[in-house]
Amino acid sequence: MNTRNAALTRSDGTPVRVLVVDDEPDLAEVVTGALRYEGWDVRSAGSADAALREARTFRPDAVVLDIMLPDRDGLSVLRDLRAEQPHVCVLFLTARDAVEDRINGITAGGDDYVTKPFSLGELVARLQGLLRRAGMTRERAAGSLLVVGDLELDEDAHEVTRGGDPIDLSPTEFQLLRCLMRHPRRVLSKTQLLDLVWSYDFGGQAHVVELYISYLRKKIDSGRAPMIHTVRGTGYVLRPAHR
């Protein structure tokens, strides 16, 4: 994930609202996590009916919509969404070889589409472009300093200290630590970290995450109370050290 100097917000300064609609729980979880990483308010639904119910109360600015759902197809969901919220941006998810679906989605009024499997970076960029073109958002300066306990990370200067002591990190180590610090006390799975830090398509090599977590621990936790913790069978979490 690239360094960001500004966050995209709604025109009133509140977080962008995105509804993710997909019946594959793992895919929905990873996409939701990536969008929350952008500072957006994100909810998900696994069916057409659940998506429409959620949209009525959540009032999303954008919807990431799988064109193939178990109860109804995404095109009918789009029609119902637009009937109630005519200005909502809709980004379709389609199978790579479903050319007809992509054509039908755009013809029916979808704003854009990405094909599975896809890069999370591409999906985020497409959504940002849709929202900007729709005039729904503005740029808000984001603070460059992340602080968790005695650990500080300056996003602009690419500097890290713990207890005032400078810590030298490689670019990948820096990206991984920044991801953990943006979600303190939240357990992130290996799959989420692969997608957020390395921008792999869904899947990848889990051992890469394990390797870089071990590198970080040697630099962040060595000789100090540990901050990076393994949640067995789930993933990793960064917490302030106990004093």
Coordinates of C-alpha atoms in Angstrom, one line a residue:
M1 CA 0.0 0.0 0.0
N2 CA 1.4 3.3 -1.0
T3 CA 2.2 6.1 1.5
R4 CA -0.8 8.5 1.8
N5 CA -0.4 12.2 2.7
A6 CA -4.2 12.8 2.6
A7 CA -7.3 10.9 3.4
L8 CA -10.4 11.0 1.2
T9 CA -13.5 12.0 3.2
R10 CA -17.0 13.0 2.4
S11 CA -17.6 16.6 1.6
D12 CA -18.7 17.2 5.2
G13 CA -15.4 15.8 6.6
T14 CA -16.9 12.5 7.8
P15 CA -15.5 9.1 6.6
V16 CA -16.5 7.8 3.2
R17 CA -19.2 5.1 3.5
V18 CA -18.8 2.0 1.4
L19 CA -21.0 -1.1 1.3
V20 CA -19.3 -4.4 0.1
V21 CA -21.7 -7.0 -1.3
D22 CA -20.2 -10.4 -1.9
D23 CA -21.3 -13.9 -0.9
E24 CA -17.7 -15.1 -0.4
P25 CA -17.0 -14.3 3.3
D26 CA -13.2 -14.4 2.9
L27 CA -13.2 -12.1 -0.1
A28 CA -15.6 -9.7 1.6
E29 CA -13.5 -9.6 4.8
V30 CA -10.3 -8.8 2.9
V31 CA -11.9 -6.0 0.8
T32 CA -13.6 -4.6 3.9
G33 CA -10.3 -4.5 5.7
A34 CA -8.5 -2.8 2.8
L35 CA -11.2 0.0 2.7
R36 CA -11.1 0.5 6.4
Y37 CA -7.4 0.9 6.1
E38 CA -8.2 4.0 4.0
G39 CA -10.1 5.4 7.0
W40 CA -13.5 4.7 5.5
D41 CA -16.7 3.5 7.2
V42 CA -17.4 0.1 5.7
R43 CA -20.1 -2.5 6.0
S44 CA -20.7 -5.8 4.2
A45 CA -23.6 -8.0 3.1
G46 CA -23.6 -11.5 1.6
S47 CA -26.9 -11.4 -0.4
A48 CA -29.0 -9.0 -2.5
D49 CA -31.7 -8.7 0.1
A50 CA -29.3 -8.0 2.9
A51 CA -27.5 -5.4 0.8
L52 CA -30.7 -3.5 0.1
R53 CA -31.6 -3.6 3.8
E54 CA -28.2 -2.3 4.8
A55 CA -28.2 0.4 2.1
R56 CA -31.5 1.8 3.4
T57 CA -30.0 2.5 6.9
F58 CA -26.3 3.0 6.1
R59 CA -26.8 5.3 3.0
P60 CA -23.5 4.4 1.4
D61 CA -21.6 6.7 -0.9
A62 CA -20.3 3.7 -2.9
V63 CA -21.2 0.0 -3.3
V64 CA -18.8 -2.7 -4.3
L65 CA -21.2 -5.2 -5.8
D66 CA -20.6 -8.8 -6.9
I67 CA -22.6 -9.3 -10.1
M68 CA -23.4 -13.0 -9.1
L69 CA -25.3 -13.3 -5.8
P70 CA -27.1 -16.4 -4.4
D71 CA -30.6 -14.8 -4.3
R72 CA -30.6 -12.2 -7.1
D73 CA -28.1 -10.9 -9.7
G74 CA -26.2 -7.7 -9.1
L75 CA -28.0 -5.9 -12.0
S76 CA -31.4 -6.1 -10.2
V77 CA -29.7 -4.9 -7.0
L78 CA -28.3 -2.0 -8.9
R79 CA -31.7 -1.0 -10.2
D80 CA -33.2 -1.1 -6.7
L81 CA -30.3 0.8 -5.2
R82 CA -30.5 3.6 -7.8
A83 CA -34.3 3.8 -7.4
E84 CA -33.7 4.8 -3.7
Q85 CA -30.3 6.4 -3.9
P86 CA -29.8 7.7 -7.5
H87 CA -26.3 9.2 -6.9
V88 CA -24.6 6.2 -5.2
C89 CA -21.5 5.0 -7.0
V90 CA -21.4 1.3 -8.0
L91 CA -18.3 -0.7 -8.7
F92 CA -19.1 -4.2 -10.0
L93 CA -17.1 -7.4 -9.3
T94 CA -17.1 -9.8 -12.2
A95 CA -15.5 -13.1 -13.2
R96 CA -12.5 -12.6 -15.5
D97 CA -14.1 -14.4 -18.5
A98 CA -17.6 -13.0 -18.0
V99 CA -17.4 -10.3 -20.8
E100 CA -21.1 -10.2 -21.2
D101 CA -21.6 -9.5 -17.5
R102 CA -19.2 -6.6 -17.7
I103 CA -21.0 -5.1 -20.7
N104 CA -24.4 -5.6 -19.0
G105 CA -23.2 -4.1 -15.8
I106 CA -22.0 -0.9 -17.4
T107 CA -25.1 -0.7 -19.7
A108 CA -27.4 -1.1 -16.7
G109 CA -25.8 1.9 -15.1
G110 CA -22.8 0.6 -13.2
D111 CA -20.0 3.1 -12.9
D112 CA -17.0 0.8 -13.2
Y113 CA -15.9 -2.9 -12.7
V114 CA -12.9 -5.0 -11.7
T115 CA -12.5 -8.6 -12.6
K116 CA -11.6 -11.4 -10.1
P117 CA -9.0 -12.0 -9.0
F118 CA -8.0 -8.4 -8.6
S119 CA -5.4 -6.2 -6.8
L120 CA -6.7 -4.4 -3.8
G121 CA -4.7 -1.3 -4.8
E122 CA -6.6 -1.2 -8.1
L123 CA -10.0 -1.6 -6.4
V124 CA -9.2 1.2 -3.9
A125 CA -8.0 3.5 -6.8
R126 CA -11.1 2.8 -8.8
L127 CA -13.3 3.7 -5.9
Q128 CA -11.4 6.9 -5.2
G129 CA -11.7 7.9 -8.8
L130 CA -15.5 7.2 -8.9
L131 CA -16.0 9.2 -5.7
R132 CA -13.9 12.2 -6.9
R133 CA -15.7 12.3 -10.2
A134 CA -19.0 12.2 -8.5
G135 CA -18.0 15.3 -6.4
M136 CA -18.8 13.5 -3.2
T137 CA -15.5 13.8 -1.5
R138 CA -12.6 16.1 -0.5
E139 CA -9.0 15.7 0.5
R140 CA -8.3 16.0 4.2
A141 CA -4.7 16.4 5.5
A142 CA -3.8 13.3 7.5
G143 CA -1.6 13.5 10.5
S144 CA 1.8 11.9 9.7
L145 CA 2.6 10.7 13.2
L146 CA 1.3 7.3 14.5
V147 CA 1.7 6.6 18.2
V148 CA 1.0 3.4 20.0
G149 CA 2.4 3.3 23.6
D150 CA 6.1 4.4 23.4
L151 CA 6.3 3.4 19.7
E152 CA 6.1 6.3 17.2
L153 CA 6.1 6.2 13.4
D154 CA 6.4 9.3 11.2
E155 CA 4.7 8.5 7.9
D156 CA 6.2 11.5 6.1
A157 CA 9.7 11.3 7.4
H158 CA 9.8 7.5 7.4
E159 CA 11.2 7.5 10.9
V160 CA 10.4 5.1 13.7
T161 CA 11.4 5.4 17.4
R162 CA 10.6 3.4 20.5
G163 CA 11.1 5.1 23.8
G164 CA 12.9 7.8 22.0
D165 CA 15.4 5.4 20.4
P166 CA 15.6 5.4 16.6
I167 CA 14.8 2.1 14.8
D168 CA 16.1 1.5 11.3
L169 CA 13.6 -0.4 9.2
S170 CA 13.6 -1.6 5.6
P171 CA 10.8 -0.2 3.3
T172 CA 8.7 -3.4 3.7
E173 CA 9.3 -3.6 7.5
F174 CA 8.1 0.1 7.6
Q175 CA 5.0 -0.7 5.6
L176 CA 4.1 -3.7 7.8
L177 CA 4.6 -1.8 11.0
R178 CA 2.6 1.1 9.7
C179 CA -0.3 -1.3 8.9
L180 CA -0.2 -2.7 12.4
M181 CA 0.0 0.7 14.0
R182 CA -3.0 1.9 12.0
H183 CA -5.0 -0.9 13.6
P184 CA -3.8 -1.0 17.2
R185 CA -5.3 -3.8 19.3
R186 CA -7.0 -5.3 16.2
V187 CA -6.0 -8.8 15.1
L188 CA -5.0 -8.8 11.4
S189 CA -4.8 -12.2 9.6
K190 CA -1.9 -13.2 7.4
T191 CA -4.2 -12.8 4.3
Q192 CA -5.1 -9.3 5.3
L193 CA -1.5 -8.3 5.8
L194 CA -0.5 -9.8 2.5
D195 CA -3.1 -7.8 0.7
L196 CA -2.6 -4.6 2.7
V197 CA 1.2 -4.5 2.7
W198 CA 2.2 -6.5 -0.4
S199 CA -1.0 -5.9 -2.5
Y200 CA -1.0 -9.6 -3.6
D201 CA -4.1 -10.9 -5.3
F202 CA -6.1 -12.9 -2.8
G203 CA -3.8 -15.6 -1.6
G204 CA 0.0 -15.5 -1.7
Q205 CA 2.7 -16.8 0.6
A206 CA 1.9 -16.7 4.3
H207 CA 5.5 -17.4 5.2
V208 CA 6.5 -14.0 3.9
V209 CA 4.3 -12.4 6.6
E210 CA 5.8 -14.7 9.3
L211 CA 9.3 -13.8 8.1
Y212 CA 8.8 -10.0 8.2
I213 CA 7.0 -10.2 11.6
S214 CA 10.1 -11.9 12.9
Y215 CA 12.3 -9.1 11.5
L216 CA 10.1 -6.5 13.1
R217 CA 10.1 -8.2 16.5
K218 CA 13.9 -8.3 16.5
K219 CA 13.9 -4.5 15.9
I220 CA 10.8 -3.4 17.9
D221 CA 10.6 -5.8 20.8
S222 CA 14.2 -6.9 21.3
G223 CA 15.2 -6.2 24.9
R224 CA 11.8 -4.5 25.6
A225 CA 8.3 -5.5 26.7
P226 CA 6.8 -7.1 23.6
M227 CA 4.2 -5.2 21.5
I228 CA 3.7 -7.5 18.5
H229 CA 1.7 -10.6 19.5
T230 CA 0.7 -13.7 17.7
V231 CA -3.0 -14.8 18.1
R232 CA -2.7 -18.5 17.3
G233 CA -4.8 -19.6 14.3
T234 CA -5.9 -16.0 13.6
G235 CA -3.0 -13.5 13.0
Y236 CA -1.0 -10.7 14.6
V237 CA -1.9 -7.7 16.8
L238 CA 0.1 -4.7 18.0
R239 CA -0.7 -3.6 21.6
P240 CA 1.0 -1.0 23.9
A241 CA 3.5 -2.8 26.1
H242 CA 2.5 -3.5 29.7
R243 CA 4.5 -1.5 32.2

